[in-house]
GROMACS .gro file of C-alpha atoms in nm:
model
  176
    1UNK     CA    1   0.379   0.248  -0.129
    2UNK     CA    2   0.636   0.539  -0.170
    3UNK     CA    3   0.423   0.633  -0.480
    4UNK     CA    4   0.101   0.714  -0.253
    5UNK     CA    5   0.316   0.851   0.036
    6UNK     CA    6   0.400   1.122  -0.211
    7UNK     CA    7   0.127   1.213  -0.414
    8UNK     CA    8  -0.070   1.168  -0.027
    9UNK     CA    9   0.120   1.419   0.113
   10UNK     CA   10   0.110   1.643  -0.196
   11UNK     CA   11  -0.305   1.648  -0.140
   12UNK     CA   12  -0.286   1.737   0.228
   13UNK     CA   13  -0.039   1.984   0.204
   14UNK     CA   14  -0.157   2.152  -0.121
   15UNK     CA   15  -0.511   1.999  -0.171
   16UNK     CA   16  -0.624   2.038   0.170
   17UNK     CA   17  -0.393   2.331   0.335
   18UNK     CA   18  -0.235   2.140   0.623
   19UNK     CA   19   0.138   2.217   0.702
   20UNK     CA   20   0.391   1.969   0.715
   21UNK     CA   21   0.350   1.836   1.094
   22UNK     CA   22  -0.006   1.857   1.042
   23UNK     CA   23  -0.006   1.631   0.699
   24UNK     CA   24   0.267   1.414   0.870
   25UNK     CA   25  -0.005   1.377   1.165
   26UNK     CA   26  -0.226   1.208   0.855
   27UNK     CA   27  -0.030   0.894   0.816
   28UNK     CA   28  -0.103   0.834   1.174
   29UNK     CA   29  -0.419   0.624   1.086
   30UNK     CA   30  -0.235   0.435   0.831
   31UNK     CA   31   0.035   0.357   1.085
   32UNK     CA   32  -0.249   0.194   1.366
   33UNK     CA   33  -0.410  -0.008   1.074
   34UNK     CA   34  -0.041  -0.098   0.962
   35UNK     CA   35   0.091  -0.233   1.327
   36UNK     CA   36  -0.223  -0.417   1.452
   37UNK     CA   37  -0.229  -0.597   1.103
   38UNK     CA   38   0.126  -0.660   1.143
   39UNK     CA   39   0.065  -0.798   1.476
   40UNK     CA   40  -0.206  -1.054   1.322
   41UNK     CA   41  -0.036  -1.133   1.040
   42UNK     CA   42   0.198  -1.422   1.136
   43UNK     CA   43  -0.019  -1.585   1.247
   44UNK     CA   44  -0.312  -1.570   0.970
   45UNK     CA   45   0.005  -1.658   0.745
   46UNK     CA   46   0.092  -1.985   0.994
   47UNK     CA   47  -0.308  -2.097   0.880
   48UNK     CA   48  -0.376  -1.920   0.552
   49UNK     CA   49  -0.009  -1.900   0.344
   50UNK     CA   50   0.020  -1.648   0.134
   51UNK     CA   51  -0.328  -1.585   0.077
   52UNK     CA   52  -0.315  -1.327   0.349
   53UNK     CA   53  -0.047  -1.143   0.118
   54UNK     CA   54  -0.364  -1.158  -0.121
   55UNK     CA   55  -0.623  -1.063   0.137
   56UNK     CA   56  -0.434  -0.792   0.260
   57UNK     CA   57  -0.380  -0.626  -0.108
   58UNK     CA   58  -0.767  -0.642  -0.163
   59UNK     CA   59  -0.811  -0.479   0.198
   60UNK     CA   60  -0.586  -0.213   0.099
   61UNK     CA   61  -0.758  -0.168  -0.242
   62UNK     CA   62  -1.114  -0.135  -0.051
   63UNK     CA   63  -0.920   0.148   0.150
   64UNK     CA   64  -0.792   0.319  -0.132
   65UNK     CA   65  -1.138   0.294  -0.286
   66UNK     CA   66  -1.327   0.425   0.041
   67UNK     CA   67  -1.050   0.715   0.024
   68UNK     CA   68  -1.144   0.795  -0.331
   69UNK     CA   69  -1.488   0.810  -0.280
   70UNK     CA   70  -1.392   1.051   0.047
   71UNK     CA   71  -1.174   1.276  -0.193
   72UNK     CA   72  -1.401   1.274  -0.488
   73UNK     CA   73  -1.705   1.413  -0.248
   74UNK     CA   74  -1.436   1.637  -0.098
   75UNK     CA   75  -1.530   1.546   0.293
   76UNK     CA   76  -1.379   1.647   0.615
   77UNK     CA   77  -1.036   1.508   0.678
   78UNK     CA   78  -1.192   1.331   1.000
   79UNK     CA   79  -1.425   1.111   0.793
   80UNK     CA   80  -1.118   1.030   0.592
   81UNK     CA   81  -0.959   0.797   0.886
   82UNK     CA   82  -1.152   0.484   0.864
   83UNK     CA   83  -1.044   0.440   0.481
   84UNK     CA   84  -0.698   0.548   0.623
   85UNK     CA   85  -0.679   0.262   0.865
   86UNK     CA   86  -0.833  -0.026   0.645
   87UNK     CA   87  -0.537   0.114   0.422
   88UNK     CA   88  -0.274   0.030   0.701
   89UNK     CA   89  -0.456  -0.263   0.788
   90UNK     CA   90  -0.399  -0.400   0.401
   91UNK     CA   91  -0.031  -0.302   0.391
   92UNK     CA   92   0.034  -0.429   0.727
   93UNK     CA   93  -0.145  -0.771   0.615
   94UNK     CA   94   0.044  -0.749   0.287
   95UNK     CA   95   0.362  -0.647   0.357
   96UNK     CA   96   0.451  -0.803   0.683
   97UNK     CA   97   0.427  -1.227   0.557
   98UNK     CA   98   0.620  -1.115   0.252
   99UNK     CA   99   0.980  -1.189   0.303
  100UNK     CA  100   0.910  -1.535   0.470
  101UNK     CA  101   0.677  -1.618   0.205
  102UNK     CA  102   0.900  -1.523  -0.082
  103UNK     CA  103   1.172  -1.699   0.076
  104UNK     CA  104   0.970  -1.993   0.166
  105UNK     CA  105   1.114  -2.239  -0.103
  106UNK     CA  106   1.478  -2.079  -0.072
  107UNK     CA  107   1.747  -2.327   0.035
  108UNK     CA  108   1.954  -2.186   0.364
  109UNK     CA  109   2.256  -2.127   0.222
  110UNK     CA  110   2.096  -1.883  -0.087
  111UNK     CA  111   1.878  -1.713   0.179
  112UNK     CA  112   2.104  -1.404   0.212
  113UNK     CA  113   2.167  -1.310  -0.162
  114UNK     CA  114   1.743  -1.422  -0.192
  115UNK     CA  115   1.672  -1.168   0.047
  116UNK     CA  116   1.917  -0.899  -0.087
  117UNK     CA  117   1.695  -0.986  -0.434
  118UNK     CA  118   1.381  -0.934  -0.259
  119UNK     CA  119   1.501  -0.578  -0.081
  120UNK     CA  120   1.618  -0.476  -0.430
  121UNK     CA  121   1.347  -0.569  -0.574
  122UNK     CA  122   1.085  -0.367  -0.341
  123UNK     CA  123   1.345  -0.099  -0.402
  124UNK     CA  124   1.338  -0.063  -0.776
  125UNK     CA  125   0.950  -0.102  -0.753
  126UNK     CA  126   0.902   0.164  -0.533
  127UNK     CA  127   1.167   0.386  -0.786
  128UNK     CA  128   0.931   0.278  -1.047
  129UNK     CA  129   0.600   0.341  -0.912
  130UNK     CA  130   0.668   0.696  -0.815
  131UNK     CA  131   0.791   0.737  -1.164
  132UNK     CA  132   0.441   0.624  -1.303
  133UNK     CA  133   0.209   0.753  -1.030
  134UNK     CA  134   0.396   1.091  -1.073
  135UNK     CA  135   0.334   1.055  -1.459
  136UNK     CA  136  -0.052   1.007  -1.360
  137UNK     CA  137  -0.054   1.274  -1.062
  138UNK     CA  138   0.103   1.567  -1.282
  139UNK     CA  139  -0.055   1.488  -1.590
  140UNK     CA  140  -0.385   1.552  -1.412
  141UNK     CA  141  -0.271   1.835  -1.228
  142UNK     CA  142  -0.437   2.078  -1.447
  143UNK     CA  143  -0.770   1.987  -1.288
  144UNK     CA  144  -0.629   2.084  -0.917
  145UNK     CA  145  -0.458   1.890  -0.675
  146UNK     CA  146  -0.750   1.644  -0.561
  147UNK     CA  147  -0.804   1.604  -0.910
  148UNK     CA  148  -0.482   1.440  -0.960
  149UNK     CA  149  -0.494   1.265  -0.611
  150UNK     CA  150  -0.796   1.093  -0.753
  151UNK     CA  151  -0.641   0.956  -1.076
  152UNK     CA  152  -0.329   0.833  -0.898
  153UNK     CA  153  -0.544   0.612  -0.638
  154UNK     CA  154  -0.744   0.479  -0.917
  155UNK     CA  155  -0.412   0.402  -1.081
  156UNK     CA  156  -0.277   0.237  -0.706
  157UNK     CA  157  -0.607   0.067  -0.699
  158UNK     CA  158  -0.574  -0.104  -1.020
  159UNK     CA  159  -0.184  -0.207  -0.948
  160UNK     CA  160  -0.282  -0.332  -0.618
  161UNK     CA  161  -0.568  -0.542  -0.753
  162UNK     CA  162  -0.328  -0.728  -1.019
  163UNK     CA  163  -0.046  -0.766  -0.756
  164UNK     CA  164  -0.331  -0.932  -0.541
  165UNK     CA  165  -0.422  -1.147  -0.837
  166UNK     CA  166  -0.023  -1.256  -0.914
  167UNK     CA  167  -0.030  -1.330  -0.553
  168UNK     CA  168  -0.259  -1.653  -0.581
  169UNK     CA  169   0.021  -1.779  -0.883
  170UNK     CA  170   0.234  -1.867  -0.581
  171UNK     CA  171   0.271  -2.207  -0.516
  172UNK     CA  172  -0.002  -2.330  -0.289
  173UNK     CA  173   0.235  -2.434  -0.025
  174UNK     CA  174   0.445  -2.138   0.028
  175UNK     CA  175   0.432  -2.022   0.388
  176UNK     CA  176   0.608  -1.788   0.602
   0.00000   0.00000   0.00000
């Protein structure tokens, strides 16, 4: 998520011409989509497992998609806000089961160090996906800023698809 925070705010502020408050105002959709799925979540997770981890990594990926397609036909920022809240919607659905269900399986007393794993983990992703994102947004650069936008969601799309589809390798009876 850090990677597409960045290269996000690097098309609204130099794709699109907002200033910083103004791009910061952006993430606002994302944020609504993010707490009312985080809201849902434990209990889809209570019925589903982590299947809603999986569900909410395809909604995000149709969000990213419908933002593409709202980039690529270079629309009003306005029409932009649906895709921005299924986004938040799919990270909130994602993101919020995902300590419980990792930890699931862990016995009590190796919870702590599990969890420190887990938080390093997310850490070192998010390190390395702005790494490869920025390798994708700059090296497209030369075709303009929503150029470059536009290869770097196709390249979230396609990591958040396969993290979707690693998802269902979890045991079937991890819950959080």
């Amino acid at each position: 998520m850090a990677a597409y925070f960045l290269i996000f705010a690097l098309y609204a502020q130099e794709g699109r011409g907002l200033d910083a408050l103004q791009a910061g105002l952006i993430f606002t959709p994302i944020g609504a989509g993010y707490l009312s799925a985080s809201l849902l979540a434990p209990r889809l997770t209570a019925r589903f497992g982590h299947q809603v981890i999986a569900f909410g990594g395809l909604t995000r990926a149709l969000g990213l998609a419908a933002l593409l397609v709202t980039v690529a036909m270079n629309v009003p920022l306005g029409w932009q806000i649906p895709a921005l809240v299924v986004d938040g919607f799919g990270m909130g659905l994602a993101l919020a089961p995902i300590m419980g269900t990792v930890l699931a399986k862990v016995a009590p007393h190796h919870a702590g160090a599990a969890a420190g794993v887990l938080t390093t983990t997310q850490q070192v992703g998010s390190a390395i996906g702005v790494g490869l994102v920025g390798i994708v947004f700059y090296g497209s650069l030369a075709g303009g800023v929503n150029h470059a936008f536009e290869h770097g969601l196709v390249y979230l799309i396609a990591v958040t698809l396969a993290i979707a589809g690693l998802v269902q390798m979890l045991p079937r009876t991890a819950k959080a």
